[in-house]
PDB file of C-alpha atoms in Angstrom:
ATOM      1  CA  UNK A   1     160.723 113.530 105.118  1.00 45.00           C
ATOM      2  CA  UNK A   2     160.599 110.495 103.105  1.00 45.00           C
ATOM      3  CA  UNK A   3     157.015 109.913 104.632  1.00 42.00           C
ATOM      4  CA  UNK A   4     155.673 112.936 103.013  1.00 39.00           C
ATOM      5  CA  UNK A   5     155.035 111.628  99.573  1.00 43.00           C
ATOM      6  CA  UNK A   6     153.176 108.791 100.918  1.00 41.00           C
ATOM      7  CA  UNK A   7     150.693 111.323 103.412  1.00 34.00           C
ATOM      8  CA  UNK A   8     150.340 113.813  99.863  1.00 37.00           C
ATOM      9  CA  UNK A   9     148.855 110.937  98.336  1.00 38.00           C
ATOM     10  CA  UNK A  10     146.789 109.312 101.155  1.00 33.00           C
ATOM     11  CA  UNK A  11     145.010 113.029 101.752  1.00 35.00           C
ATOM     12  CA  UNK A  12     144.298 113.455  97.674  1.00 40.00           C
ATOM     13  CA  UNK A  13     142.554 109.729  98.101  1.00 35.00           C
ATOM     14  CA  UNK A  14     140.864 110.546 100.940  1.00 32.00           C
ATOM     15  CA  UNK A  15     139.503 113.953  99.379  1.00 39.00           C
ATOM     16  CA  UNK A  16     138.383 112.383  96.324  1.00 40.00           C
ATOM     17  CA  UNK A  17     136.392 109.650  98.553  1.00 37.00           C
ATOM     18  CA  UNK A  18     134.710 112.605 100.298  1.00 36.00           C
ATOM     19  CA  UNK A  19     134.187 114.777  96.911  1.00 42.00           C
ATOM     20  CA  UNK A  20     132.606 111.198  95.619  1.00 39.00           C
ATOM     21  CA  UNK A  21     130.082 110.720  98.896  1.00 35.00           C
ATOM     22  CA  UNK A  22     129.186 114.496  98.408  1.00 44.00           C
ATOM     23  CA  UNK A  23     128.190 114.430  94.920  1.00 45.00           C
ATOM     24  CA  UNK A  24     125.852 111.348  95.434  1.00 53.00           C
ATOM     25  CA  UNK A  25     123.870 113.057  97.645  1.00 53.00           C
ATOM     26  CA  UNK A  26     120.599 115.233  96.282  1.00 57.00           C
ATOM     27  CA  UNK A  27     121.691 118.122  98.517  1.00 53.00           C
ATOM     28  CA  UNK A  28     125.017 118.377  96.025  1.00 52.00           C
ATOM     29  CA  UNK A  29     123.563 119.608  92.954  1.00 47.00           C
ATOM     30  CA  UNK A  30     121.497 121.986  95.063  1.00 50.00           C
ATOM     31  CA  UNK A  31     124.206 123.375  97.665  1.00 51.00           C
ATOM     32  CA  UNK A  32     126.760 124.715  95.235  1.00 47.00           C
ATOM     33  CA  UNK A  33     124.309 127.649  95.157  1.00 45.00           C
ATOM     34  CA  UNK A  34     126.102 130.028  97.345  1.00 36.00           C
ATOM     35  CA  UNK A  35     122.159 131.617  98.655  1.00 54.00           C
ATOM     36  CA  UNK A  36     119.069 130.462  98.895  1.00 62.00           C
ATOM     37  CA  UNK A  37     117.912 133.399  96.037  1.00 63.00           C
ATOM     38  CA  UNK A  38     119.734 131.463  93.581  1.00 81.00           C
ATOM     39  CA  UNK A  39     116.981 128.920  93.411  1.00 91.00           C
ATOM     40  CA  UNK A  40     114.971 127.950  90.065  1.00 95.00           C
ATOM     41  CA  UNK A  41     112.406 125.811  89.135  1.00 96.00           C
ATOM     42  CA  UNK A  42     115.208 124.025  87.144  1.00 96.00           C
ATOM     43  CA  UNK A  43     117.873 123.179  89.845  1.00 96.00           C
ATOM     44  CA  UNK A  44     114.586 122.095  92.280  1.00 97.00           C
ATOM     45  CA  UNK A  45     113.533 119.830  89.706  1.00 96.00           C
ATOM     46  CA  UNK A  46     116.831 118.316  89.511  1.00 97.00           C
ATOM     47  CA  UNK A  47     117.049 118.117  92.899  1.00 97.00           C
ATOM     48  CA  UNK A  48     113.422 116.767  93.454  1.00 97.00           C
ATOM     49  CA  UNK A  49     114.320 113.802  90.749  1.00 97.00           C
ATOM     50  CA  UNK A  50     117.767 113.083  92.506  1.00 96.00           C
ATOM     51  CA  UNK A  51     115.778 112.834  96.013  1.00 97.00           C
ATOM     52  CA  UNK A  52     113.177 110.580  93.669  1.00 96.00           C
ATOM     53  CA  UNK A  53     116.534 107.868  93.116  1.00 96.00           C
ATOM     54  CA  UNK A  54     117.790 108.008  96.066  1.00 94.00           C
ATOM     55  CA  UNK A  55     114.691 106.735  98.036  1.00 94.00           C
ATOM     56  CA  UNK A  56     115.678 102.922  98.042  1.00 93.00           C
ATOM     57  CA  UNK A  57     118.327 104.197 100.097  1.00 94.00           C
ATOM     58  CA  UNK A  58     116.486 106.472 102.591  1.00 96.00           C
ATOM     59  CA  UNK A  59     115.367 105.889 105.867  1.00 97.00           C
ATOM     60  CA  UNK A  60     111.845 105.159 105.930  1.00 96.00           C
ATOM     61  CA  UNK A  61     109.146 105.894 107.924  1.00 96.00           C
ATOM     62  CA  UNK A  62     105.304 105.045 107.358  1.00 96.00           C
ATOM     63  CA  UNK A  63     102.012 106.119 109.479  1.00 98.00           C
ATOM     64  CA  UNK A  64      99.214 103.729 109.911  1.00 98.00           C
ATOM     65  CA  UNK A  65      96.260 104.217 107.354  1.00 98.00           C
ATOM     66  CA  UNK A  66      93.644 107.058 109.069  1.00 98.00           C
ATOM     67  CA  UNK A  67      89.883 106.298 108.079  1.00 97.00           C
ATOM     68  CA  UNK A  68      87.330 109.390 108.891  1.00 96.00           C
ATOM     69  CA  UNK A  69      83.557 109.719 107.038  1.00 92.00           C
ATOM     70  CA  UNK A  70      84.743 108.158 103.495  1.00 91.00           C
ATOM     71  CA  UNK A  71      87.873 108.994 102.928  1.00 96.00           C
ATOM     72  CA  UNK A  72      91.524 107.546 104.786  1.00 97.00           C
ATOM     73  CA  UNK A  73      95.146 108.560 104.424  1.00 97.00           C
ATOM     74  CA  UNK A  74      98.386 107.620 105.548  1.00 98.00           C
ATOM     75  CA  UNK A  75     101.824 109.841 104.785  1.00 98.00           C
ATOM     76  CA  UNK A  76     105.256 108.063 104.455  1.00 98.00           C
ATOM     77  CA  UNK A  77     108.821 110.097 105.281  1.00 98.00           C
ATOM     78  CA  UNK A  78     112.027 109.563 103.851  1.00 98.00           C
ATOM     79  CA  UNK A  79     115.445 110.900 105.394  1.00 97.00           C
ATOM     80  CA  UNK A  80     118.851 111.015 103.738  1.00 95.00           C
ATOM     81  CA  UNK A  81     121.867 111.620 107.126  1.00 92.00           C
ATOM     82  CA  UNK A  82     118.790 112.118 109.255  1.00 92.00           C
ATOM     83  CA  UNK A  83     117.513 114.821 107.491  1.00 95.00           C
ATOM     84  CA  UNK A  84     113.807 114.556 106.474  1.00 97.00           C
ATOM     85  CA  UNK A  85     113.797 115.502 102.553  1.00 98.00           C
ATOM     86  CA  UNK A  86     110.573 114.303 101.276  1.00 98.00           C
ATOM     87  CA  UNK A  87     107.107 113.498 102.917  1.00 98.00           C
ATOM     88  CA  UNK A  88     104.185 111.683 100.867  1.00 98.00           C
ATOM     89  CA  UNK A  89     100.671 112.051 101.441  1.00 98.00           C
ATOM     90  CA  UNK A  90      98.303 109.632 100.234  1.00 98.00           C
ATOM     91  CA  UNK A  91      94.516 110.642 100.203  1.00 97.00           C
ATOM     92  CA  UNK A  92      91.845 107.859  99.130  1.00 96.00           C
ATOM     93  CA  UNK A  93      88.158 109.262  98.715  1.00 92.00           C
ATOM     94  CA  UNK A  94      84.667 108.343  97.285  1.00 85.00           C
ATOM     95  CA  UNK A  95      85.653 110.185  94.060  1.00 87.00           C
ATOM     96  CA  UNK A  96      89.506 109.950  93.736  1.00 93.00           C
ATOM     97  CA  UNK A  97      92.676 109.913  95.049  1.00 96.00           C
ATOM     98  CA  UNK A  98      95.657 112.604  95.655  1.00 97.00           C
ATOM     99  CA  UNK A  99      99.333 112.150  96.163  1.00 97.00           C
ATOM    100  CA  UNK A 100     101.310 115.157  97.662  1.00 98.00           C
ATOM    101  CA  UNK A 101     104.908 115.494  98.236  1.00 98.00           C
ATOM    102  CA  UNK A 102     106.749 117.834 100.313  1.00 98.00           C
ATOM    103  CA  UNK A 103     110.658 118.554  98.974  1.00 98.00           C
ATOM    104  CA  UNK A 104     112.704 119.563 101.675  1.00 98.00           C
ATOM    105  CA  UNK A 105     116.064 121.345 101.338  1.00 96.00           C
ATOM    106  CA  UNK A 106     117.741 121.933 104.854  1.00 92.00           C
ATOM    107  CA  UNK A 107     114.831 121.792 106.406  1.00 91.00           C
ATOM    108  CA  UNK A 108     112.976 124.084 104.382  1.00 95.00           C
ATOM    109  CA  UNK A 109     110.304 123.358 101.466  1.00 97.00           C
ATOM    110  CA  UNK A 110     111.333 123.978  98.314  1.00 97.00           C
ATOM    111  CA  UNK A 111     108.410 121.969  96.094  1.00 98.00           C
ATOM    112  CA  UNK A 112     104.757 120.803  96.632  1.00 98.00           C
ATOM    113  CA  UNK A 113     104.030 118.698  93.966  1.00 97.00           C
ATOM    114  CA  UNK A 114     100.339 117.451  94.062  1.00 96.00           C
ATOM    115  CA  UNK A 115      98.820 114.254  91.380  1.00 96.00           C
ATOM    116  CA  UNK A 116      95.235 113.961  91.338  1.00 95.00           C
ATOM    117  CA  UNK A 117      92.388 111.340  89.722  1.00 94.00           C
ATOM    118  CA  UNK A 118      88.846 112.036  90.112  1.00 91.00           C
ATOM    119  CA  UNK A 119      86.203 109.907  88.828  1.00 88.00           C
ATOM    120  CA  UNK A 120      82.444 111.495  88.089  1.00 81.00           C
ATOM    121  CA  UNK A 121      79.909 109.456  85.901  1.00 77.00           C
ATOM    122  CA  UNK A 122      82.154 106.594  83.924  1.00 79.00           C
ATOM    123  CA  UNK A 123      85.130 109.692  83.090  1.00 85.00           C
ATOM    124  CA  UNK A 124      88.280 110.409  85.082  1.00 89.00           C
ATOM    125  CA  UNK A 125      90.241 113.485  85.570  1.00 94.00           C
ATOM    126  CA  UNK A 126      93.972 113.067  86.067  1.00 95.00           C
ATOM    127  CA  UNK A 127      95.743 116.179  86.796  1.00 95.00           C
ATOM    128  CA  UNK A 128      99.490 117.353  88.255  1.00 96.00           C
ATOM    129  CA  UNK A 129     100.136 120.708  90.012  1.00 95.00           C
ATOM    130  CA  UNK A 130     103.842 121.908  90.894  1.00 96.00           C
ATOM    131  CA  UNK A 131     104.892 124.756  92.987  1.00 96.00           C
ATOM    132  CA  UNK A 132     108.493 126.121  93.666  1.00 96.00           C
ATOM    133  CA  UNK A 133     109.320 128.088  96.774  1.00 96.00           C
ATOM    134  CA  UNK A 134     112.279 130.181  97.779  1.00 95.00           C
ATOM    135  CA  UNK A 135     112.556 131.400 101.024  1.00 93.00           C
ATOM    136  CA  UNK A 136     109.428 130.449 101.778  1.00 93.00           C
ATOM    137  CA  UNK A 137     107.725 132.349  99.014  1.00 92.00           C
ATOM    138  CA  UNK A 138     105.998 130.525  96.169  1.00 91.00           C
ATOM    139  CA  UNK A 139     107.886 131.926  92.930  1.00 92.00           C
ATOM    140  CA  UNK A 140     106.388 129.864  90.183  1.00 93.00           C
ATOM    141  CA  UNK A 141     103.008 127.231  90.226  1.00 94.00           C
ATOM    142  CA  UNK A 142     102.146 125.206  86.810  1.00 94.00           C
ATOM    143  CA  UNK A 143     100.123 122.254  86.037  1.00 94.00           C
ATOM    144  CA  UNK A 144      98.462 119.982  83.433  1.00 95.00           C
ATOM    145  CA  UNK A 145      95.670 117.992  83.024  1.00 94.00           C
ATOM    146  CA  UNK A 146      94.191 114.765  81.116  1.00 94.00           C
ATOM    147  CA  UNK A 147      91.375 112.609  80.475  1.00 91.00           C
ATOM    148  CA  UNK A 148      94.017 109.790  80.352  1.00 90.00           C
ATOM    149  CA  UNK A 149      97.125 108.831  82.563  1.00 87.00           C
ATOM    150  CA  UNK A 150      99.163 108.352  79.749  1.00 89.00           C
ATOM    151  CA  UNK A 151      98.308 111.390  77.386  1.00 91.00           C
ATOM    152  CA  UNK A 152      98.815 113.346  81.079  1.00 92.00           C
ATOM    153  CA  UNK A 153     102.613 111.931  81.063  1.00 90.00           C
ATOM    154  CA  UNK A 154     102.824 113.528  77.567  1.00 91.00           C
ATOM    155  CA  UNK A 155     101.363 116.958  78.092  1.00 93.00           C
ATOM    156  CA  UNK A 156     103.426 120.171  79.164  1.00 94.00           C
ATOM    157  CA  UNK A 157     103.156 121.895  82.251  1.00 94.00           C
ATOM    158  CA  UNK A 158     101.504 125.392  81.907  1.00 93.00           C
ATOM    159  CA  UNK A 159     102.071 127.950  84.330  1.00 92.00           C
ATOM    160  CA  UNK A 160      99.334 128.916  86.840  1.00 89.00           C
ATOM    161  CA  UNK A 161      99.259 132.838  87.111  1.00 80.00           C
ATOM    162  CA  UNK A 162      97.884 133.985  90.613  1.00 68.00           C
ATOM    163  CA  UNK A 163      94.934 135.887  89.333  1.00 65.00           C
ATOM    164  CA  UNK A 164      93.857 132.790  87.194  1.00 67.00           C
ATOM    165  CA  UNK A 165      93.267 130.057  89.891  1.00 68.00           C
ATOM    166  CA  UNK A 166      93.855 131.908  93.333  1.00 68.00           C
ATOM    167  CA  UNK A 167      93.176 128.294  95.132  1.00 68.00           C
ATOM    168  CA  UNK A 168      95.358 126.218  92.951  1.00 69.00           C
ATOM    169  CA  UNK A 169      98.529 128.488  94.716  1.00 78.00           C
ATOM    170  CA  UNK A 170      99.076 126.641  98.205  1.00 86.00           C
ATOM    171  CA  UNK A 171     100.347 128.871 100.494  1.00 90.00           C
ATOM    172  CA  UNK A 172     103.628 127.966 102.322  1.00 94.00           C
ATOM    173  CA  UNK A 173     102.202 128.576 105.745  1.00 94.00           C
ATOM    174  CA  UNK A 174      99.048 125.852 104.894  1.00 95.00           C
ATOM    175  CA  UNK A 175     102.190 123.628 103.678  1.00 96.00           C
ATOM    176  CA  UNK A 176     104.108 123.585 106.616  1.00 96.00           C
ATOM    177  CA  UNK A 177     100.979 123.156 109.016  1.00 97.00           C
ATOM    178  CA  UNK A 178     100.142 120.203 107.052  1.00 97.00           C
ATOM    179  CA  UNK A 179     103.646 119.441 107.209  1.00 97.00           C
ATOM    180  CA  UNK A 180     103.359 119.391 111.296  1.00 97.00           C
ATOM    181  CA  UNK A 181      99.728 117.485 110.965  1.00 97.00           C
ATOM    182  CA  UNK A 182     101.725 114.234 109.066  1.00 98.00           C
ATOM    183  CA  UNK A 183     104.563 114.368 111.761  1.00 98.00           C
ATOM    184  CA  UNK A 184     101.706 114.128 114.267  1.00 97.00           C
ATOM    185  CA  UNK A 185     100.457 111.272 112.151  1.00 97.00           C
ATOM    186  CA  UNK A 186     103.838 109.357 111.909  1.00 97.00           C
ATOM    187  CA  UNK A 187     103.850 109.804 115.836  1.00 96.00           C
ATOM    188  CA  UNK A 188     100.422 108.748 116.413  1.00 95.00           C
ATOM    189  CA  UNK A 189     100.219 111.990 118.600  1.00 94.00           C
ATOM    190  CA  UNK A 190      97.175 114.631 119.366  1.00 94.00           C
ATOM    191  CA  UNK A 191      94.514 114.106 117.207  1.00 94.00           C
ATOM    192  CA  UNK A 192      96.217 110.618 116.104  1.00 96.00           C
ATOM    193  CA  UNK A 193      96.670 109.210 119.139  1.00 96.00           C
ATOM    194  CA  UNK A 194      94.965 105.563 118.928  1.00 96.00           C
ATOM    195  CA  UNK A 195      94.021 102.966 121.314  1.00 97.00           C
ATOM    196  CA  UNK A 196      92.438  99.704 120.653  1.00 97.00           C
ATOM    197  CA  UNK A 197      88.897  99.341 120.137  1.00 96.00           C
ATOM    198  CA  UNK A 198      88.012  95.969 118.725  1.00 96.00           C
ATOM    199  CA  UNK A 199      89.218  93.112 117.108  1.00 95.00           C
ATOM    200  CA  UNK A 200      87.426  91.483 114.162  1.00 92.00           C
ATOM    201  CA  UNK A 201      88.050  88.024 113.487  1.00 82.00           C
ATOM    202  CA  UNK A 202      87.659  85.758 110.014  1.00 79.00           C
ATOM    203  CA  UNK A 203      88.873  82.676 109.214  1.00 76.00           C
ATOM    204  CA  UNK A 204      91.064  84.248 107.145  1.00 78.00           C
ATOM    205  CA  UNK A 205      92.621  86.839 108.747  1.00 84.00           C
ATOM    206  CA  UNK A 206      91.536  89.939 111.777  1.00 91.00           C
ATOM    207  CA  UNK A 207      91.872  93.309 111.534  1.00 96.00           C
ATOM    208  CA  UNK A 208      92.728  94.932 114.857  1.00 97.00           C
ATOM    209  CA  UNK A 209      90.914  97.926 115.031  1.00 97.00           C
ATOM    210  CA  UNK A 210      92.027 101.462 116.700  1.00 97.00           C
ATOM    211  CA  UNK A 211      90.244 104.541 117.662  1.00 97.00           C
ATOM    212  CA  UNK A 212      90.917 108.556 118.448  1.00 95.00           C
ATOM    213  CA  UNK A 213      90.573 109.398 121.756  1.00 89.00           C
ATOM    214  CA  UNK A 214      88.471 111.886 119.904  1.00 88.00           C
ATOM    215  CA  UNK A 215      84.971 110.425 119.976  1.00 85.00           C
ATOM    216  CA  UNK A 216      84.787 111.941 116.514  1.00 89.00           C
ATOM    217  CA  UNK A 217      88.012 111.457 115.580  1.00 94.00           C
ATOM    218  CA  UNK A 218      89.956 109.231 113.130  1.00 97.00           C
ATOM    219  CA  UNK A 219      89.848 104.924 113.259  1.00 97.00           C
ATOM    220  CA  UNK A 220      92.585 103.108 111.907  1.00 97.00           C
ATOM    221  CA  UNK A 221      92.763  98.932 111.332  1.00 96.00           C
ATOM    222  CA  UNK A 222      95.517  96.844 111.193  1.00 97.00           C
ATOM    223  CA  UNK A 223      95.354  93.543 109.087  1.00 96.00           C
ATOM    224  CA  UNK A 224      96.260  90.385 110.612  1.00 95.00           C
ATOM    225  CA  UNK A 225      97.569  87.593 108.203  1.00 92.00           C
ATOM    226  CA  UNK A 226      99.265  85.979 110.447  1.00 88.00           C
ATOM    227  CA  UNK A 227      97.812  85.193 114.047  1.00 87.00           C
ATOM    228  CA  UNK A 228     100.597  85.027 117.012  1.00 91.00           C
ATOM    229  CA  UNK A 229     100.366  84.357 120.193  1.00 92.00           C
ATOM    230  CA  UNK A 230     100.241  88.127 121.258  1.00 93.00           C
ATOM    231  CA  UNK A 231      96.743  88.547 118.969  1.00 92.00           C
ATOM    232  CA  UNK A 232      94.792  85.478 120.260  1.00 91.00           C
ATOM    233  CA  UNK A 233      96.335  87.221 123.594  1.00 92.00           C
ATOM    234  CA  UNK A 234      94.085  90.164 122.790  1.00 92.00           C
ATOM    235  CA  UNK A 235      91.177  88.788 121.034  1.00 91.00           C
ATOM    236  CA  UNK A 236      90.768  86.904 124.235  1.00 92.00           C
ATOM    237  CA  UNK A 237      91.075  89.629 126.705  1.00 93.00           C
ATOM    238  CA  UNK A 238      89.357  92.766 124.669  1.00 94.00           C
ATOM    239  CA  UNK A 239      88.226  93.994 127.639  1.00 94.00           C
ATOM    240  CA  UNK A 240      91.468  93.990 129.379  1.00 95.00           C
ATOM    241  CA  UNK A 241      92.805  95.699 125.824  1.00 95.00           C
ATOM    242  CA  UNK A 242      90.082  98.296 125.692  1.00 95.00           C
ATOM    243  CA  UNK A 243      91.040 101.930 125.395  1.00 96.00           C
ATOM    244  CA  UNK A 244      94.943 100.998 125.391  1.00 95.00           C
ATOM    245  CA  UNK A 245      97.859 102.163 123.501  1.00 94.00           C
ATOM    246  CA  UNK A 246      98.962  99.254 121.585  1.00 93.00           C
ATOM    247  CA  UNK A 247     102.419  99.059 120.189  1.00 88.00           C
ATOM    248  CA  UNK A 248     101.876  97.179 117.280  1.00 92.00           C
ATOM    249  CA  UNK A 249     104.118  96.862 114.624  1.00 94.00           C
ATOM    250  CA  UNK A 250     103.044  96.884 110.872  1.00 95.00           C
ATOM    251  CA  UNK A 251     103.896  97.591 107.075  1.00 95.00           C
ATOM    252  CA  UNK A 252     102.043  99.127 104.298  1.00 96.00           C
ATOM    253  CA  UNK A 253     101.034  97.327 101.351  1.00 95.00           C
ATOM    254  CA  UNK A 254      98.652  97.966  98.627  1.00 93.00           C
ATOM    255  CA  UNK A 255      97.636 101.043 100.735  1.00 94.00           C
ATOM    256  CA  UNK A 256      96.963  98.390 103.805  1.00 96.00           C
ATOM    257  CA  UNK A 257      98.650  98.622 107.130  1.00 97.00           C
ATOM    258  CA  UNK A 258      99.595  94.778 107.834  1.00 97.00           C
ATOM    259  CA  UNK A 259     100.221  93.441 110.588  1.00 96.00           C
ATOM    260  CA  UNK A 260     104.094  92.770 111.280  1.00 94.00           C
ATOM    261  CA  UNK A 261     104.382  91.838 115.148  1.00 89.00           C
ATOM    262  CA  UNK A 262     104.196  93.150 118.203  1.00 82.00           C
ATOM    263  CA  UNK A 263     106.990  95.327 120.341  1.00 68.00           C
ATOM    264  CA  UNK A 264     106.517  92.823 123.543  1.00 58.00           C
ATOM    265  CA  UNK A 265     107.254  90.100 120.702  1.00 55.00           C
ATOM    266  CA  UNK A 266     110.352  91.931 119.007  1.00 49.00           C
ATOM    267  CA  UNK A 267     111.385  92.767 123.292  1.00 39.00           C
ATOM    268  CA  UNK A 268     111.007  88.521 123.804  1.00 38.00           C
ATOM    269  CA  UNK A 269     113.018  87.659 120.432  1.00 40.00           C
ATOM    270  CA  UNK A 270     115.669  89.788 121.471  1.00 35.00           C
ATOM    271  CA  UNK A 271     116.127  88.675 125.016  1.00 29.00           C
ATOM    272  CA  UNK A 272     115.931  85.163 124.048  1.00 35.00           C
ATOM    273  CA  UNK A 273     119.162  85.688 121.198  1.00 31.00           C
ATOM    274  CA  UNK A 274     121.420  87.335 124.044  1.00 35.00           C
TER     275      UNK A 274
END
């Protein structure tokens, strides 16, 4: 019986060690709502912004950069206990640019928050669009809008009523299809399924260059800074190359997919540290 002091105390450390990894994650703010009808605009915010500083610690996961007439995109994913919480999509045009995020709570969206900048004859646009869902019903849109970035950061969101701006409400079904269309993207799957078309070479640098199966479909390039041996491999065989899956490895910067390696390479290194 003497022992049982000593367990008492080891359980009450152990529970507050638990209580303490709970409470740091986004989803602990959010959960102590006993249903999913208990949801604001408030509590998603403050989840949305505790997702926001926790994404240093996420697992990441990028998609190559998808060119198609003039404009390209690419969509990054970010997972807390492998559990997708937030997607970004990142849309580059002749005009502008838009930035979407998708907040996920248990595997359901709970915000779509769209940032926009459109350029037309020497003026810019910059406007932000929010909208809350619960139970995969919209429940509350607002926005704002500025002729500068900084007078934008410093204006108040006004709320977007359904009969004002029918198209400025995205519907939750259009969300989660896009949703589907980015995982497609990170996967390089269906209508993002690349093989190699071309490599370009420069003193420089080469860009290896990928293609849809689609003959319409969407090209992607890959920036080489730093030639191996598995890229003068393929800029001397292209034609053995051609109309291959490649399984190149690569990083985003600057909005560029860079070059990083190839798998064969990463397979050698490993085999030759065993």
């Amino acid at each position: 019986m003497k022992c049982l002091p000593s367990l008492l105390l080891l359980v009450a450390l152990f529970s507050s060690a638990c209580n303490k990894l709970r409470s740091d994650h986004p989803q602990a703010g959010i959960d102590r709502d006993t249903t999913a009808t208990s949801l604001n605009a408030a509590n998603i915010t403050h989840y949305a912004d505790s997702i926001e500083k926790m994404r240093t610690q996420a697992e990441k996961a990028y998609s190559l950069v998808y060119m198609l007439g003039g404009s390209s995109f690419y969509t990054e994913k970010y997972s807390l206990r492998d559990e997708p919480v937030l997607y970004i999509e990142h849309i580059v045009n002749g005009n502008g640019s838009t930035t979407k995020c998708y907040y996920l709570r248990n595997d359901s969206l709970v915000l779509h928050k769209e940032a926009s900048t459109l350029s037309n004859d020497d003026a810019e646009v910059f406007k932000e669009s929010r909208t809350f869902f619960r139970n995969g019903v919209g429940f509350k849109t607002d926005s704002r809008t500025a002729s500068m970035y900084e007078a934008l950061q410093n204006q108040p969101f006004l709320t977007v009523q359904p009969g004002d701006d029918p198209a400025a409400v995205p519907a939750y079904k259009n969300l989660l299809a896009n949703l589907e269309t980015l995982e497609d993207a990170l996967h390089r799957r269906n209508r993002f399924d690349m093989v190699f078309d071309n490599i370009t070479a420069h003193p420089e640098a080469a860009y290896i260059v990928l293609k849809s199966k689609d003959p319409n479909g969407y090209t992607s390039s890959v920036l080489v800074k730093d030639r191996d041996a598995w890229v003068d491999s393929v800029e001397n065989n292209v034609g053995m190359f051609k109309d291959k899956h490649l399984n190149v490895r690569f990083r985003i910067e600057n909005g560029e997919a860079i070059y990083a390696g190839s798998e064969a390479d990463q397979m050698a290194g490993a085999t030759k540290h065993q």
